[in-house]
mmCIF file of N, CA and C in Angstrom:
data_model
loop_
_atom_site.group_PDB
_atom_site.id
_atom_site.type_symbol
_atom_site.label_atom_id
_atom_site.label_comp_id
_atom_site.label_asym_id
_atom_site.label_seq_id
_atom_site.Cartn_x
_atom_site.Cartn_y
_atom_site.Cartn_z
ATOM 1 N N UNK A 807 0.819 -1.189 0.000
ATOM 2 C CA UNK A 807 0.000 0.000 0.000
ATOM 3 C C UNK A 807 0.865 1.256 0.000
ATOM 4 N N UNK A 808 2.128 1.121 0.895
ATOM 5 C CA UNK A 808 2.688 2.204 1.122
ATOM 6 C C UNK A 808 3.739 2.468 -0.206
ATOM 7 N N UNK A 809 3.940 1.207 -1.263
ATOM 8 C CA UNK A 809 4.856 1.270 -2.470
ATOM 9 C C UNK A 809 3.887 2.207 -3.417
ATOM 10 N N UNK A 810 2.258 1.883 -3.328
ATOM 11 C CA UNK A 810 1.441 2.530 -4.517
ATOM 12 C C UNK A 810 1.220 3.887 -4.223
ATOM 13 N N UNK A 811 0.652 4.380 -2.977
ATOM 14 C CA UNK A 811 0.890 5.852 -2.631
ATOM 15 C C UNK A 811 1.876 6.091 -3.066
ATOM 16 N N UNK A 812 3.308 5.688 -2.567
ATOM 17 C CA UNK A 812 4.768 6.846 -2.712
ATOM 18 C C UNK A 812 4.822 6.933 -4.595
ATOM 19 N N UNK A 813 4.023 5.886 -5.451
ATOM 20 C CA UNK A 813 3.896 5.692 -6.935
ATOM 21 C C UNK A 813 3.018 6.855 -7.692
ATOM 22 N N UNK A 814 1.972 7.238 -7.058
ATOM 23 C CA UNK A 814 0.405 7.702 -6.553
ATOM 24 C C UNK A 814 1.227 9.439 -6.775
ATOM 25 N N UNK A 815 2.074 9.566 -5.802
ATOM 26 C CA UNK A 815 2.251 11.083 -5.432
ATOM 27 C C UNK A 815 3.540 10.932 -6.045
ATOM 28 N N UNK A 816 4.601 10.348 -6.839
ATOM 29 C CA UNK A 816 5.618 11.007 -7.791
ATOM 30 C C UNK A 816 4.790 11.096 -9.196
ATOM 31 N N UNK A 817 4.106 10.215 -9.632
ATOM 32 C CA UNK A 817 3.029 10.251 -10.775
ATOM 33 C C UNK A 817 2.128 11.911 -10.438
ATOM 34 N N UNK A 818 1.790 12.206 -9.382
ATOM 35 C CA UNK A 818 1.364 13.606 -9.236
ATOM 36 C C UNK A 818 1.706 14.625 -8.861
ATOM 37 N N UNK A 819 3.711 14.719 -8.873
ATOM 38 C CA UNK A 819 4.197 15.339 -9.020
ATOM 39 C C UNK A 819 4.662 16.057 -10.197
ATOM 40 N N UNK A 820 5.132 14.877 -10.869
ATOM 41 C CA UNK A 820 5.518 14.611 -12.282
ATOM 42 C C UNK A 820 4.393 15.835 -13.538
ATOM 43 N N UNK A 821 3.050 15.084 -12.966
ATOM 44 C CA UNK A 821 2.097 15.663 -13.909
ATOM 45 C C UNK A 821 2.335 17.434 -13.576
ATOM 46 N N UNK A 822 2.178 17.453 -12.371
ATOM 47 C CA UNK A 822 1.624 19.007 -11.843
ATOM 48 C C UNK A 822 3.705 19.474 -12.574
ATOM 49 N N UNK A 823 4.374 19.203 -12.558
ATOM 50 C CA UNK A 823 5.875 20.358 -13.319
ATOM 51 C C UNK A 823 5.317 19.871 -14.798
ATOM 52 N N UNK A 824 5.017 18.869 -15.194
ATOM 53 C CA UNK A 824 4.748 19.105 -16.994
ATOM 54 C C UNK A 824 3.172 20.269 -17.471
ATOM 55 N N UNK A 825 2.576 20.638 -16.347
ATOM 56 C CA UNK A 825 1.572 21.308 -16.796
ATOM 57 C C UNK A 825 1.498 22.578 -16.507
ATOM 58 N N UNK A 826 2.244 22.882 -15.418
ATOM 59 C CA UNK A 826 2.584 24.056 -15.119
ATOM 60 C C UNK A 826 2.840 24.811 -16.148
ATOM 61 N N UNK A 827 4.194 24.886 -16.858
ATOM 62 C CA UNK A 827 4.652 25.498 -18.238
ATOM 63 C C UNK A 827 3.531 25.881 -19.096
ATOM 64 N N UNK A 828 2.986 24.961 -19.242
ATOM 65 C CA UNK A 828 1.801 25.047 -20.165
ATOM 66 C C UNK A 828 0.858 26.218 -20.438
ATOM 67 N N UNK A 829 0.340 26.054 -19.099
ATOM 68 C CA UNK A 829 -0.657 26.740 -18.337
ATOM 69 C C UNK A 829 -0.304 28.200 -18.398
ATOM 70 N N UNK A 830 1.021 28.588 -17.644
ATOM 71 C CA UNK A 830 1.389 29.752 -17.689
ATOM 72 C C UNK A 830 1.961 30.621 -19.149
ATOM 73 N N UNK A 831 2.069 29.616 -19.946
ATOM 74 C CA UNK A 831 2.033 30.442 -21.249
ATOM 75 C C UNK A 831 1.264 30.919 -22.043
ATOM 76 N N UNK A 832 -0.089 29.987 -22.277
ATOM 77 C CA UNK A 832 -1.042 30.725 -22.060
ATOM 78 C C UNK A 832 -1.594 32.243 -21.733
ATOM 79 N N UNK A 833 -1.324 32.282 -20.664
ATOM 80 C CA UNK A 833 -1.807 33.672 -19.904
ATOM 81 C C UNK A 833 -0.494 35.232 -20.517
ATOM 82 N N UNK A 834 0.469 34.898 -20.804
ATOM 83 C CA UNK A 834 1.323 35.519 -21.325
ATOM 84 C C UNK A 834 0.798 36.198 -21.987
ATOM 85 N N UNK A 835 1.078 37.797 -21.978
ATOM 86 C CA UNK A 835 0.632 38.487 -23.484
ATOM 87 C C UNK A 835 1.476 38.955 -24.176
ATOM 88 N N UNK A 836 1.266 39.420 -25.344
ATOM 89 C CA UNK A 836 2.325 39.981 -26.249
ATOM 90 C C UNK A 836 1.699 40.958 -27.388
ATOM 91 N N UNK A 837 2.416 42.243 -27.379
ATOM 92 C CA UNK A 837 2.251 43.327 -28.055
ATOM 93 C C UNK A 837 2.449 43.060 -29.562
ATOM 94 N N UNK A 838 1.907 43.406 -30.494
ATOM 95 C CA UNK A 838 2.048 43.407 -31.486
ATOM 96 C C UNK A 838 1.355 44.519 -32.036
ATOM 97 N N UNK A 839 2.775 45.317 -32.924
ATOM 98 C CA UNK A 839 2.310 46.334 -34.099
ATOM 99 C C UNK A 839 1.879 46.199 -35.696
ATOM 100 N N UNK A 840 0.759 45.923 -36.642
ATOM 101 C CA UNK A 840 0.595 45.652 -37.791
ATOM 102 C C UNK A 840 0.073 47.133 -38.529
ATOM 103 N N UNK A 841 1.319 46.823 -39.572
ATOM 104 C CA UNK A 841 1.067 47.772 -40.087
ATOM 105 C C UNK A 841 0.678 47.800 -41.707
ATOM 106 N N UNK A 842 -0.337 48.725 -42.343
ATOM 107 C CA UNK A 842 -0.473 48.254 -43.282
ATOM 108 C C UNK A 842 0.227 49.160 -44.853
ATOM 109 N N UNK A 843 1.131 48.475 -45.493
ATOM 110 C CA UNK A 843 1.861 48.738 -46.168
ATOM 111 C C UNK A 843 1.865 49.224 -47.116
ATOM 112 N N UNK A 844 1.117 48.543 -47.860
ATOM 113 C CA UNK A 844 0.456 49.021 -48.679
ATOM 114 C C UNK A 844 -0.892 48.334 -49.767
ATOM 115 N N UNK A 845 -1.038 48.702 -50.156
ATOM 116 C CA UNK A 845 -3.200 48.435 -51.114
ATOM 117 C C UNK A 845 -2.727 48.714 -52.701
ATOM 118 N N UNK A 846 -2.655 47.341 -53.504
ATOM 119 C CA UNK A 846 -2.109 48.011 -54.623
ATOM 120 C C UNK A 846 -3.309 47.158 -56.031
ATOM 121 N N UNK A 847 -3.768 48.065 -57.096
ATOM 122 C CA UNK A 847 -4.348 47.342 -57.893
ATOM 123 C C UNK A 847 -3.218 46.357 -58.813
ATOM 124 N N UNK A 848 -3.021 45.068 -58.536
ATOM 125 C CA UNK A 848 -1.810 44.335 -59.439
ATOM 126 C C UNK A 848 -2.571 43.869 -60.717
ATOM 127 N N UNK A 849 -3.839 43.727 -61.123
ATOM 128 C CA UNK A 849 -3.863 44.029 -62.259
ATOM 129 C C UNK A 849 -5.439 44.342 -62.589
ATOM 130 N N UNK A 850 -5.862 44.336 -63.674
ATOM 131 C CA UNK A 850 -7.147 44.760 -63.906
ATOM 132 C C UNK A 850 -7.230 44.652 -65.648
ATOM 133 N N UNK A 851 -8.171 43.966 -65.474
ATOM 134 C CA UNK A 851 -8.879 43.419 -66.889
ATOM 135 C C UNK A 851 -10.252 43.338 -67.501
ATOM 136 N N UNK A 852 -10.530 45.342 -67.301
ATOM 137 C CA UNK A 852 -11.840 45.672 -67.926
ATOM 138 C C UNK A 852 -12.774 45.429 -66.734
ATOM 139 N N UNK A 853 -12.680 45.345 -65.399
ATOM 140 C CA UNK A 853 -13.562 45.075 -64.121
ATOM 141 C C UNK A 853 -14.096 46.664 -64.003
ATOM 142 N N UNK A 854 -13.395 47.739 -63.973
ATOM 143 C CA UNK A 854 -13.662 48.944 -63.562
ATOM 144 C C UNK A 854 -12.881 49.689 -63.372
ATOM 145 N N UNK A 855 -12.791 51.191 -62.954
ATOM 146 C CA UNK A 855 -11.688 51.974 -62.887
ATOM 147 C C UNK A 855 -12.186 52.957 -61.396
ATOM 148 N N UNK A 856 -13.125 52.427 -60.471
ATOM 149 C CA UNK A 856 -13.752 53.465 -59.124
ATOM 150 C C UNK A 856 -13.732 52.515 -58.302
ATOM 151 N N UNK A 857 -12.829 52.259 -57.472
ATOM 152 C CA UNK A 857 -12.865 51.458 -56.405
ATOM 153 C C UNK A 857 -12.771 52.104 -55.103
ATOM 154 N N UNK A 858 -13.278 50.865 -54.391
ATOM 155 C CA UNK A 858 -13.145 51.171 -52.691
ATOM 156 C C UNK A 858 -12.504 50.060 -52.258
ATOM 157 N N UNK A 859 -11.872 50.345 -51.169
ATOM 158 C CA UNK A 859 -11.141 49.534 -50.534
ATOM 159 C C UNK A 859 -10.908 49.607 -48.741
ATOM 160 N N UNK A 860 -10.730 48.180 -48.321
ATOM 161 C CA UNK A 860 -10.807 48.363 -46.948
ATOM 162 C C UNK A 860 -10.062 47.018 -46.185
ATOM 163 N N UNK A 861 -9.441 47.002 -45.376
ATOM 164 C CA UNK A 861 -8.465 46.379 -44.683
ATOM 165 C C UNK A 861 -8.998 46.512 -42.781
ATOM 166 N N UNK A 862 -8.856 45.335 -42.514
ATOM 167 C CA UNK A 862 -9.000 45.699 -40.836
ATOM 168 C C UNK A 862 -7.885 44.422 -40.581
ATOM 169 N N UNK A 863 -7.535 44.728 -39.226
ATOM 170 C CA UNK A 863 -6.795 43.915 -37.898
ATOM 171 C C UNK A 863 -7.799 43.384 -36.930
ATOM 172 N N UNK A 864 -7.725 42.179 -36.920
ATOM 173 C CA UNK A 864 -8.803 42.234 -35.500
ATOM 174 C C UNK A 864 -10.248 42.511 -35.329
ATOM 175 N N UNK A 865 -10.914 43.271 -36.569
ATOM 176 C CA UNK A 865 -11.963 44.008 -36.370
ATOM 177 C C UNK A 865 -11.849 46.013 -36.428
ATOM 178 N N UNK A 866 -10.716 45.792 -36.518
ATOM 179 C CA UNK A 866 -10.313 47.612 -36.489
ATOM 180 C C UNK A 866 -9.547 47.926 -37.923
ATOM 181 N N UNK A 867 -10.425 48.915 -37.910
ATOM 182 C CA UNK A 867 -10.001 49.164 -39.726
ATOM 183 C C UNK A 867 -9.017 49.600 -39.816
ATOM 184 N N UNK A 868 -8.188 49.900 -40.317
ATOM 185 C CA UNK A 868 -6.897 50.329 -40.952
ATOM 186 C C UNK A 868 -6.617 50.926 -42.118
ATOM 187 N N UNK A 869 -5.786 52.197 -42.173
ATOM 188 C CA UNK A 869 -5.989 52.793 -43.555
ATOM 189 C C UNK A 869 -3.905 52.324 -43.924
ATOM 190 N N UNK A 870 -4.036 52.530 -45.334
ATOM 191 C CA UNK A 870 -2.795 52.307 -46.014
ATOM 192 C C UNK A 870 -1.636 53.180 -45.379
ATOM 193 N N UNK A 871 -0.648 52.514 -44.815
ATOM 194 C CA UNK A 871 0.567 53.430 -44.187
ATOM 195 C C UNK A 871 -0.127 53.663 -42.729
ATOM 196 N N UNK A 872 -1.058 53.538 -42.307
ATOM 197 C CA UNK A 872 -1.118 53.206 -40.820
ATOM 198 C C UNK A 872 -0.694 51.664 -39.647
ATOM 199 N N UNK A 873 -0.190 51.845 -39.009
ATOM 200 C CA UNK A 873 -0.244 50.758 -37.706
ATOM 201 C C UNK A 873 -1.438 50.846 -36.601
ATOM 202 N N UNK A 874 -1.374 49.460 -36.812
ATOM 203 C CA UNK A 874 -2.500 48.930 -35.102
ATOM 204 C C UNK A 874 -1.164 48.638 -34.118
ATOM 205 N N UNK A 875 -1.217 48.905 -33.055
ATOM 206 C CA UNK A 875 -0.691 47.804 -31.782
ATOM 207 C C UNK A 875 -1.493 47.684 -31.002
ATOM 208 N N UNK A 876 -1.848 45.894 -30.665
ATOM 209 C CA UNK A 876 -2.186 45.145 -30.469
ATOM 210 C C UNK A 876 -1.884 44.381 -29.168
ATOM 211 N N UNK A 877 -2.731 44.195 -28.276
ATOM 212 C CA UNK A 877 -2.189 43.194 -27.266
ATOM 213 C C UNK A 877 -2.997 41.949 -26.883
ATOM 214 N N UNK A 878 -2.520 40.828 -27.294
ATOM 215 C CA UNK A 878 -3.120 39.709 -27.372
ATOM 216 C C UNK A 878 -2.109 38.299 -26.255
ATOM 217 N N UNK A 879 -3.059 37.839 -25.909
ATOM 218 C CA UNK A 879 -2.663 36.550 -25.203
ATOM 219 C C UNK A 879 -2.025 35.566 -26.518
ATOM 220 N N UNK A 880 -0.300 34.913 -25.857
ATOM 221 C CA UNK A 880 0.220 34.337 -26.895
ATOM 222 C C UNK A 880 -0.577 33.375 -27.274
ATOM 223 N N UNK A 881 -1.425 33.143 -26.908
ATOM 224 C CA UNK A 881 -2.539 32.118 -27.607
ATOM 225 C C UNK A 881 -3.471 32.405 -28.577
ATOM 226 N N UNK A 882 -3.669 33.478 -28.802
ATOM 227 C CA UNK A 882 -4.299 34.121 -29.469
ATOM 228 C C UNK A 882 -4.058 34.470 -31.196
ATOM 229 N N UNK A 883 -4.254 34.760 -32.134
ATOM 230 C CA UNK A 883 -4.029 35.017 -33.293
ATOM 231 C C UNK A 883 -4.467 36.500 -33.868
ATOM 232 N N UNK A 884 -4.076 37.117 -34.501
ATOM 233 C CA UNK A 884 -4.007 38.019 -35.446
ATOM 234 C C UNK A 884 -5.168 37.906 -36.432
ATOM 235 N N UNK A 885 -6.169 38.352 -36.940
ATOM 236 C CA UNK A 885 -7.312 38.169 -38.262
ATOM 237 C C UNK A 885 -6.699 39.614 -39.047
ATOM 238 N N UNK A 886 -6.148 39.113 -40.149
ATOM 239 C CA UNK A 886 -6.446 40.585 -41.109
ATOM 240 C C UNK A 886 -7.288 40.028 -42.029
ATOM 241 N N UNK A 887 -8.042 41.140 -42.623
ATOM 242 C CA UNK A 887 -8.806 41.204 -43.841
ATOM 243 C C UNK A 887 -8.688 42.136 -44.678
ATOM 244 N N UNK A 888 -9.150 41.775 -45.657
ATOM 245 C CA UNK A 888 -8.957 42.955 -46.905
ATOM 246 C C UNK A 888 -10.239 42.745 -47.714
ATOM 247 N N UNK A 889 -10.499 43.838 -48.163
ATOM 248 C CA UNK A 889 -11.712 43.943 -49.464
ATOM 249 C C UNK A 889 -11.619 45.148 -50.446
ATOM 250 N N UNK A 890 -12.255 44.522 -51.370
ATOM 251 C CA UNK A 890 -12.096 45.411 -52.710
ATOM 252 C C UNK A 890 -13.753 45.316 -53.419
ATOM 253 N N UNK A 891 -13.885 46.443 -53.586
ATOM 254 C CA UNK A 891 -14.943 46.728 -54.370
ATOM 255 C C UNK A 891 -14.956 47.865 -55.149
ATOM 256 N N UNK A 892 -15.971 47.731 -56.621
ATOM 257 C CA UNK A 892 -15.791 48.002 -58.247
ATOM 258 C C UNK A 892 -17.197 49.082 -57.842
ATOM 259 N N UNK A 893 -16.966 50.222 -57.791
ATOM 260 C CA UNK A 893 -18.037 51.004 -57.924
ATOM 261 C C UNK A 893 -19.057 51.450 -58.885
ATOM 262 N N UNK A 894 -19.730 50.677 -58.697
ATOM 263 C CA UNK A 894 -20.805 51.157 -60.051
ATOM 264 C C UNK A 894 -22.218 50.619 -60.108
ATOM 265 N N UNK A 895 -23.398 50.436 -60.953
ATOM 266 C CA UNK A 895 -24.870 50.303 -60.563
ATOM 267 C C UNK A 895 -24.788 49.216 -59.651
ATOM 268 N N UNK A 896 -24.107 47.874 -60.411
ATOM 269 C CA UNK A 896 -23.892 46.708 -60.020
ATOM 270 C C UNK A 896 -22.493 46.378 -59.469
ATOM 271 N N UNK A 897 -22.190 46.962 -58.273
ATOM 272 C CA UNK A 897 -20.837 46.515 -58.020
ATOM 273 C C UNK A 897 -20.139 44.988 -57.735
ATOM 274 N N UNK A 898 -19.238 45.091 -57.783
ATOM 275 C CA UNK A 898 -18.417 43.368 -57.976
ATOM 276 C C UNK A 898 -17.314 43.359 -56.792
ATOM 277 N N UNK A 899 -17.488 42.535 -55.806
ATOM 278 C CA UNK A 899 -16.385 42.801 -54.563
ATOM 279 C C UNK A 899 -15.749 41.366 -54.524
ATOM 280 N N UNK A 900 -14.812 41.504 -53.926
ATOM 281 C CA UNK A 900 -13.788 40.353 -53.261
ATOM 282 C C UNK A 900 -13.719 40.332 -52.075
ATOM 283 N N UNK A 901 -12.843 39.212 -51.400
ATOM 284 C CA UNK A 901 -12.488 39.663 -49.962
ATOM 285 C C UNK A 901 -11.326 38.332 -50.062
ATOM 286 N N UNK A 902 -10.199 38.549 -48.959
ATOM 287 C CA UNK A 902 -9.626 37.424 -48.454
ATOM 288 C C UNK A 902 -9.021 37.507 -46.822
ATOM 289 N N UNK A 903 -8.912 36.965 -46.285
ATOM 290 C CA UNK A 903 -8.718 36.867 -45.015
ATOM 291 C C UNK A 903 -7.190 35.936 -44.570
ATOM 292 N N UNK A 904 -6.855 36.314 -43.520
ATOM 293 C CA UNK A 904 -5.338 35.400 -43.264
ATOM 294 C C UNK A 904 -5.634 35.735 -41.564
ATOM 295 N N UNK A 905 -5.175 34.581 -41.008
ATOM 296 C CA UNK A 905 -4.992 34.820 -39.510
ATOM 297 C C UNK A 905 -3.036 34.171 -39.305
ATOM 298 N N UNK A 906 -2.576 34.970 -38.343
ATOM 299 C CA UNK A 906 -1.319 34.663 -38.006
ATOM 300 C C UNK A 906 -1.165 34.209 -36.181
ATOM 301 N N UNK A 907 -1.068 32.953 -36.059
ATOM 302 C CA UNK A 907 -0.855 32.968 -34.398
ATOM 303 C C UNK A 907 0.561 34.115 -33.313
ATOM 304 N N UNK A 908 -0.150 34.604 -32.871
ATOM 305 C CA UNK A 908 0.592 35.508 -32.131
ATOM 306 C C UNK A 908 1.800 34.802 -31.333
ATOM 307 N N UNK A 909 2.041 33.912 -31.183
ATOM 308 C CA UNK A 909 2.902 33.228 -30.442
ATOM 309 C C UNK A 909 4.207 32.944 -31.831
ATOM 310 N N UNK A 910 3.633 32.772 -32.877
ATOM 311 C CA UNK A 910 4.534 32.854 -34.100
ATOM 312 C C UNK A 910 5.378 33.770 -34.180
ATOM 313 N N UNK A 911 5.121 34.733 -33.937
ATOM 314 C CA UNK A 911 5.525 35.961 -34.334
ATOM 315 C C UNK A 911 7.042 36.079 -33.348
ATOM 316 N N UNK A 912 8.314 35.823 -33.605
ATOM 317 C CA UNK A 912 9.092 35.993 -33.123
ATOM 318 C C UNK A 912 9.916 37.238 -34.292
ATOM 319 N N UNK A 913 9.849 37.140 -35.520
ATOM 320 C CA UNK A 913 10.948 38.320 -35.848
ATOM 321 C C UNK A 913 9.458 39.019 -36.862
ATOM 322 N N UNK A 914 10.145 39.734 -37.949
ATOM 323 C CA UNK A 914 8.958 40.896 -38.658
ATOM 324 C C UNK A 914 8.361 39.482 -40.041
ATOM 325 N N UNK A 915 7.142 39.919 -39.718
ATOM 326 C CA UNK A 915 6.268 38.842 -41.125
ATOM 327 C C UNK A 915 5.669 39.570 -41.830
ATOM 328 N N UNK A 916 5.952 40.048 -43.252
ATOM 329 C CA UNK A 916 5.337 40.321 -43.933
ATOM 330 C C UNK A 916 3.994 39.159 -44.439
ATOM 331 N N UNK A 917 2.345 39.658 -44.559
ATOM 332 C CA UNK A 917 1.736 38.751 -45.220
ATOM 333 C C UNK A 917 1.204 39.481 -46.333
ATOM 334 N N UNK A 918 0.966 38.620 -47.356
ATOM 335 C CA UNK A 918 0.259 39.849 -48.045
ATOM 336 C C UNK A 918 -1.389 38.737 -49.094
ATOM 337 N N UNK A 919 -2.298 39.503 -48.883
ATOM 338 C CA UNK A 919 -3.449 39.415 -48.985
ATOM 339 C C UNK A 919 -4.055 39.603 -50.863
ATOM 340 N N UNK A 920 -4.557 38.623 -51.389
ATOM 341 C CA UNK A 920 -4.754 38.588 -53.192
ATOM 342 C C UNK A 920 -6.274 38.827 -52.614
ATOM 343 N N UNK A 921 -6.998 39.911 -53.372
ATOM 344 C CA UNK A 921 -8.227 40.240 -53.207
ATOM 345 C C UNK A 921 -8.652 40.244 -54.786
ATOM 346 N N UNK A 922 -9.782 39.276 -54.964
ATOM 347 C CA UNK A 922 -9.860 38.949 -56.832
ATOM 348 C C UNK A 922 -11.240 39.114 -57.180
ATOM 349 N N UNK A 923 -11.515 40.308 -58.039
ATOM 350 C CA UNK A 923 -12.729 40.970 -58.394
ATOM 351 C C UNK A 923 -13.214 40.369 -59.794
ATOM 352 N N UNK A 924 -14.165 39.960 -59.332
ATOM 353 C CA UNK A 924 -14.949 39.104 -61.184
ATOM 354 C C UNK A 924 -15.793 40.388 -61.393
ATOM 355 N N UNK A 925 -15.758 40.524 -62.743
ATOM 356 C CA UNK A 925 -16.853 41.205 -63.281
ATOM 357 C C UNK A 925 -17.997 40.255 -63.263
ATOM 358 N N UNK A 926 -19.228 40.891 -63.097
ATOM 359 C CA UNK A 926 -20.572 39.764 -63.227
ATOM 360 C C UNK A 926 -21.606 39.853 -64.139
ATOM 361 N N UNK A 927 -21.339 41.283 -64.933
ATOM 362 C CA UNK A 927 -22.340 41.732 -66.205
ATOM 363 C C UNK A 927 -21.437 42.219 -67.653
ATOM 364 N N UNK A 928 -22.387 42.238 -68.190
ATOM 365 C CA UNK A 928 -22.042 43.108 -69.414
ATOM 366 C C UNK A 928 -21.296 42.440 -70.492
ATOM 367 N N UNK A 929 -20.343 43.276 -70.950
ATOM 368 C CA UNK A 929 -19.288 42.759 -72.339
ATOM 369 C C UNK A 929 -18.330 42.065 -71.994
ATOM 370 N N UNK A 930 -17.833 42.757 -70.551
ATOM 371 C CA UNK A 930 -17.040 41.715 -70.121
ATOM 372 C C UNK A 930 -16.715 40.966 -68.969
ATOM 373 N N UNK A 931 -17.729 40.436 -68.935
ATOM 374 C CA UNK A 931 -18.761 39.668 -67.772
ATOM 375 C C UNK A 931 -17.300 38.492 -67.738
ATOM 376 N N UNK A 932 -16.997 38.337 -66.479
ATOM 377 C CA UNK A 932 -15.952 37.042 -66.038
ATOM 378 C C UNK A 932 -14.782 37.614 -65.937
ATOM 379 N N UNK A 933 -14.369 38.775 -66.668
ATOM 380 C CA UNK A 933 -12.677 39.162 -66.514
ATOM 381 C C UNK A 933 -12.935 39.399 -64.746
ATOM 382 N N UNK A 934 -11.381 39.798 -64.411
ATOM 383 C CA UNK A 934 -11.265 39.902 -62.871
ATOM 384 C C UNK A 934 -10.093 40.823 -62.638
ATOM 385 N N UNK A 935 -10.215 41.517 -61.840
ATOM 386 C CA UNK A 935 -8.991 42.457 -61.471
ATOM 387 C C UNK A 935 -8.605 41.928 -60.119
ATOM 388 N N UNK A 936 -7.052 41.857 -59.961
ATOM 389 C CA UNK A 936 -6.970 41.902 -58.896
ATOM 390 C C UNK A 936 -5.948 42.584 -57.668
ATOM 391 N N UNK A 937 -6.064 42.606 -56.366
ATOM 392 C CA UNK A 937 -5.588 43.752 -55.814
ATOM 393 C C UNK A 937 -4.457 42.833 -54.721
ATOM 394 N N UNK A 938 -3.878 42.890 -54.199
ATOM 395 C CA UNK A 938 -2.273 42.966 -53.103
ATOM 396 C C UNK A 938 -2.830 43.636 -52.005
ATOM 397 N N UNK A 939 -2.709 43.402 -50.614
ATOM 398 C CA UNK A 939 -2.235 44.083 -49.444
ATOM 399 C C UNK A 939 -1.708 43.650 -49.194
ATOM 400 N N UNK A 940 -0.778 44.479 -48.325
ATOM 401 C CA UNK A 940 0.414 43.821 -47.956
ATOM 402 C C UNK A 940 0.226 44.328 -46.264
ATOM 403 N N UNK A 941 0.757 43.454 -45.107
ATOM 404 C CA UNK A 941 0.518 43.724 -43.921
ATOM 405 C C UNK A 941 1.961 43.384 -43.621
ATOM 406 N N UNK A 942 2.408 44.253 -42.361
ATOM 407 C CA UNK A 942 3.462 43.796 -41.854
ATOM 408 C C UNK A 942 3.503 43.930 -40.617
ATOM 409 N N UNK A 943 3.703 42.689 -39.528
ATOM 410 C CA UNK A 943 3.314 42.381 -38.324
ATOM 411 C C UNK A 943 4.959 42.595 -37.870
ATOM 412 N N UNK A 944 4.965 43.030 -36.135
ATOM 413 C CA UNK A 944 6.231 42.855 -35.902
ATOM 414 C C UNK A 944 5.972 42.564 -34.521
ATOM 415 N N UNK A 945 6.626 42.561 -33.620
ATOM 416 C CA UNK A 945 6.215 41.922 -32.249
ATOM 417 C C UNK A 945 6.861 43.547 -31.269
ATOM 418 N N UNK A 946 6.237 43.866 -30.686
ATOM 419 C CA UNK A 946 6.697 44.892 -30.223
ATOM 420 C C UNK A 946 6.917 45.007 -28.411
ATOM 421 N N UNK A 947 7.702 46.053 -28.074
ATOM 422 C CA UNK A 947 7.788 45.909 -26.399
ATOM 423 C C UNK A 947 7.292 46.680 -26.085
#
């Protein structure tokens, strides 16, 4: 009896130092600055020539050549988005999305975001333009 206890409590020692670490990293936070670089039309093939455009972090919009900083639990991840839209009766939009885990983030990550606009009417119904953001995350103190 007294061999399975002393078995009992190094087995629940053991567990409680491998979970500890764990646990407490978790709760860790970490700053992060994203900044957005730049919004570029990379090409366009008869979709339109009046666009709008829009980018967020997180839920917080972001304009071109601005930074967010950010403070997130290293468990946590990063959401950017981007969208593009063709202004006109019938407009034609895109969108694409990227998430980056915050715990990743040890040196600077550029990501960059393909936002791809179909035309949906007319003469030239199916061509597609499409647009680049570029985000650049860095980990900050």
């Amino acid at each position: 009896m007294k061999k399975a206890l002393k078995i009992m409590l190094m087995l629940s020692l053991i567990w409680v130092c491998l979970v500890q670490p764990v646990s407490a990293a978790t709760t860790k936070t970490i700053k992060l600055k994203v900044t957005l670089v730049s919004v570029e039309l990379v090409e366009n093939n008869h979709v339109g020539n009046e666009w709008y455009t829009k980018a967020s972090v997180n839920g917080k919009e972001i304009e071109e050549g601005s930074t967010v900083t950010l403070k997130l639990k290293s468990s946590e991840s990063l959401k950017l988005k981007a969208y593009a839209e063709e202004q006109n009766k019938i407009p034609e939009s895109g969108s694409a999305n990227a998430t980056v885990k915050g715990a990743s983030v040890t040196k600077d990550i550029t990501k960059s975001l393909k936002v791809k606009v179909t035309e949906n009417r007319g003469w030239y119904s199916g061509n597609t333009a499409e647009w680049k953001f570029t985000f650049k995350v860095q980990k900050s103190k």
